[in-house]
PDB file of C-alpha atoms in Angstrom:
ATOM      1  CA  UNK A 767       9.582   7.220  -8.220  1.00 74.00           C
ATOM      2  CA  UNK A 768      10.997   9.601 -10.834  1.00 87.00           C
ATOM      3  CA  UNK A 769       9.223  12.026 -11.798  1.00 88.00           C
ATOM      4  CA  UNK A 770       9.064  10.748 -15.390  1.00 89.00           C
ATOM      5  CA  UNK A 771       8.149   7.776 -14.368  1.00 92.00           C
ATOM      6  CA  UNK A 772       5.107   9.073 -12.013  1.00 91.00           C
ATOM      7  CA  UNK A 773       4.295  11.423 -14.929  1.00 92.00           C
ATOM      8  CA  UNK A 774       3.811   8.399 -16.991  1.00 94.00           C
ATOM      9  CA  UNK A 775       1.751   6.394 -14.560  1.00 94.00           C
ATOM     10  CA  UNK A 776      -0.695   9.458 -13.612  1.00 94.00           C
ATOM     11  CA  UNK A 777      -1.217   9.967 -17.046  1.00 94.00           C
ATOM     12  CA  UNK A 778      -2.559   6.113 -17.665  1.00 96.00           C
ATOM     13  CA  UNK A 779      -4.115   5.868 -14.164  1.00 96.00           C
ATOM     14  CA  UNK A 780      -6.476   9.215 -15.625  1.00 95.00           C
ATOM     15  CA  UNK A 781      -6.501   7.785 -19.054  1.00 96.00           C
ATOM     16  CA  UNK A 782      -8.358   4.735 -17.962  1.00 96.00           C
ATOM     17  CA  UNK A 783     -10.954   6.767 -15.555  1.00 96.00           C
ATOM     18  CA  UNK A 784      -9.219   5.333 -12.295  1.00 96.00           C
ATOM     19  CA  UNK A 785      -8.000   9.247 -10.881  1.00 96.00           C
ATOM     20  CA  UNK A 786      -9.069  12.551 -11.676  1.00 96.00           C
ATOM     21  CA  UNK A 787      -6.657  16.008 -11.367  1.00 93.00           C
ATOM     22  CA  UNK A 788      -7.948  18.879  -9.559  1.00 90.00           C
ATOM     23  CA  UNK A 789      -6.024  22.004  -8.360  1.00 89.00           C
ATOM     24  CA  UNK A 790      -5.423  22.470  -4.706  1.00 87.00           C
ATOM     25  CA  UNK A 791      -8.119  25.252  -2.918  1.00 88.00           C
ATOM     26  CA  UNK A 792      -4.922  26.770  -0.961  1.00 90.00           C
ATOM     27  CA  UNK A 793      -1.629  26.370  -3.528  1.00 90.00           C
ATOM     28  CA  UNK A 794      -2.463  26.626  -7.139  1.00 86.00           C
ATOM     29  CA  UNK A 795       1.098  24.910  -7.324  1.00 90.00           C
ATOM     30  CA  UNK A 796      -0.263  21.904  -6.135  1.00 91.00           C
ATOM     31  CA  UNK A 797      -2.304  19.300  -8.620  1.00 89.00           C
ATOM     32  CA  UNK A 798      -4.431  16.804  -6.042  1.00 92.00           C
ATOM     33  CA  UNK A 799      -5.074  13.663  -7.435  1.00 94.00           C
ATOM     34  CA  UNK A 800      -8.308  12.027  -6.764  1.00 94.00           C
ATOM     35  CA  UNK A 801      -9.763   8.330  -7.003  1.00 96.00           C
ATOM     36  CA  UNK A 802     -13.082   8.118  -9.054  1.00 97.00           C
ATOM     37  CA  UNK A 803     -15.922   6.193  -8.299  1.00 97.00           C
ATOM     38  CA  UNK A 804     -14.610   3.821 -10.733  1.00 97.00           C
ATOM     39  CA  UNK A 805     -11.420   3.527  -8.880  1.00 96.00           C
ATOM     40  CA  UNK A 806     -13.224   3.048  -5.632  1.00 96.00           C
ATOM     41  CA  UNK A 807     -15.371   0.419  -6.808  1.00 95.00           C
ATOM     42  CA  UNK A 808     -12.489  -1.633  -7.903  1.00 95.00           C
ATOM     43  CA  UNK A 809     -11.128  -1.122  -4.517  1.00 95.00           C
ATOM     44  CA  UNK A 810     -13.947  -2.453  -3.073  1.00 95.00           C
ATOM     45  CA  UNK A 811     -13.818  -5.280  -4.756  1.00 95.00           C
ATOM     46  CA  UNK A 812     -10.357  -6.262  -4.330  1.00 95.00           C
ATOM     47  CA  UNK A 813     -10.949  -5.438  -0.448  1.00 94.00           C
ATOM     48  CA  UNK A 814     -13.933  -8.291  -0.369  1.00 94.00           C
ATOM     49  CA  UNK A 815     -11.536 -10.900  -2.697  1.00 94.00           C
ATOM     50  CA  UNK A 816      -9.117 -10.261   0.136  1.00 93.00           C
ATOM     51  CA  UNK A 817     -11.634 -10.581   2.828  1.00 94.00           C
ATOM     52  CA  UNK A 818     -12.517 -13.540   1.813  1.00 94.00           C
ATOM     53  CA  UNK A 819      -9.349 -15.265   0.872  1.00 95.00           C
ATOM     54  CA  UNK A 820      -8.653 -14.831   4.677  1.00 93.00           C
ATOM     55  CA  UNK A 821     -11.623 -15.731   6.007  1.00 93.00           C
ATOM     56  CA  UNK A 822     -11.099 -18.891   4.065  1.00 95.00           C
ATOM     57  CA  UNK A 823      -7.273 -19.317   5.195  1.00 96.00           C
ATOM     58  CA  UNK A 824      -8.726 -18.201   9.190  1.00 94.00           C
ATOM     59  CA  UNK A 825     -10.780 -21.229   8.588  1.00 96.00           C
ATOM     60  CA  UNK A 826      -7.610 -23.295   8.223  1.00 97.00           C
ATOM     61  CA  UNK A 827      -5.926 -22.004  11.644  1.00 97.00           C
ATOM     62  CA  UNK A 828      -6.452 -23.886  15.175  1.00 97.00           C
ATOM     63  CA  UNK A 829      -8.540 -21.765  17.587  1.00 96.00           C
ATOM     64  CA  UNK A 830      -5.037 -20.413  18.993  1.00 97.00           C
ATOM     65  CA  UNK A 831      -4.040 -19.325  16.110  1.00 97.00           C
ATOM     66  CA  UNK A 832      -7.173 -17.614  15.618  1.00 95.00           C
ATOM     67  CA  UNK A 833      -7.423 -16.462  19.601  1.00 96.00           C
ATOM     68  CA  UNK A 834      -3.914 -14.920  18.462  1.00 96.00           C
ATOM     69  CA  UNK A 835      -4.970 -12.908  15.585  1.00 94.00           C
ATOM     70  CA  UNK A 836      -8.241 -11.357  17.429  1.00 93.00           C
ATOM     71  CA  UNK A 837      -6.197 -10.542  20.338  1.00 96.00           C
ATOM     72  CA  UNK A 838      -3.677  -8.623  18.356  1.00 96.00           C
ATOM     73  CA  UNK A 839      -6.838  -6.991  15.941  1.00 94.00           C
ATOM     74  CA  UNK A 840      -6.787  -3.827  17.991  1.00 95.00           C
ATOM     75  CA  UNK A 841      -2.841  -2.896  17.702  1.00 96.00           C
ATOM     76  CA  UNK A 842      -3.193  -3.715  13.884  1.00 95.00           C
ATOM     77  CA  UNK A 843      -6.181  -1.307  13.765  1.00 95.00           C
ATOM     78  CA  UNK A 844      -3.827   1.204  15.702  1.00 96.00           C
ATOM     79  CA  UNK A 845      -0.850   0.074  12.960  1.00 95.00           C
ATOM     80  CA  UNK A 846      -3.353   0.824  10.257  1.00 93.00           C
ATOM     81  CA  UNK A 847      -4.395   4.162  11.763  1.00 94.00           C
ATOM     82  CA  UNK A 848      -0.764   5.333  12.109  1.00 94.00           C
ATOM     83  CA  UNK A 849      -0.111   4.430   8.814  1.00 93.00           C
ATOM     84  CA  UNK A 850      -2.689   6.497   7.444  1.00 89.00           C
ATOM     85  CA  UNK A 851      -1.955   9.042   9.523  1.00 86.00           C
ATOM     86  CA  UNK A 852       1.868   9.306   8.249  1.00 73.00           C
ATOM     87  CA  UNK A 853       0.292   9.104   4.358  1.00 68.00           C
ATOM     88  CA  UNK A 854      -1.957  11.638   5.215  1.00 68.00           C
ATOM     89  CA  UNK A 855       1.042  14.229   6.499  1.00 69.00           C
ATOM     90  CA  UNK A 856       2.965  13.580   3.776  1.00 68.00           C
ATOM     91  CA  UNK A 857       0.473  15.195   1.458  1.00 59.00           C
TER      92      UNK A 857
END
């Protein structure tokens, strides 16, 4: 994003309570944004919509299908894990 354009979006994300600015402990260059509880809370419940929009599509699948997706849960878990690894070193 631009930096105008990320300005702009900060700036509404705090203005509606969903993040929070705080300075970094270590770099007083740095600004860390934050999720509030707020924030979180909405997460949450966008996380059990989702959960449950594919529980209700699983339900749909033959038991292949389904055999499929467990057997491939643990390298998503890994893929998930690596992502936020990568997220987490780009701070």
């Amino acid at each position: 994003m631009e930096q105008s354009n990320l300005s702009a979006a900060v700036r509404s994300l705090a203005e509606r309570g969903l993040l929070t600015r705080g300075s970094s402990p270590t770099d007083r260059r740095v600004t860390r944004l934050l999720p509030t509880e707020k924030s979180l809370a909405a997460k949450e419940s966008i996380n059990t919509v989702w959960s449950g929009t594919i529980q209700s599509a699983m339900a749909r699948l033959s038991d292949d299908q389904v055999a499929a997706l467990r057997a491939a849960s643990g390298a998503l878990h890994a893929l998930d894990q690596a992502l936020h690894t990568e997220e987490s070193h780009r701070r």
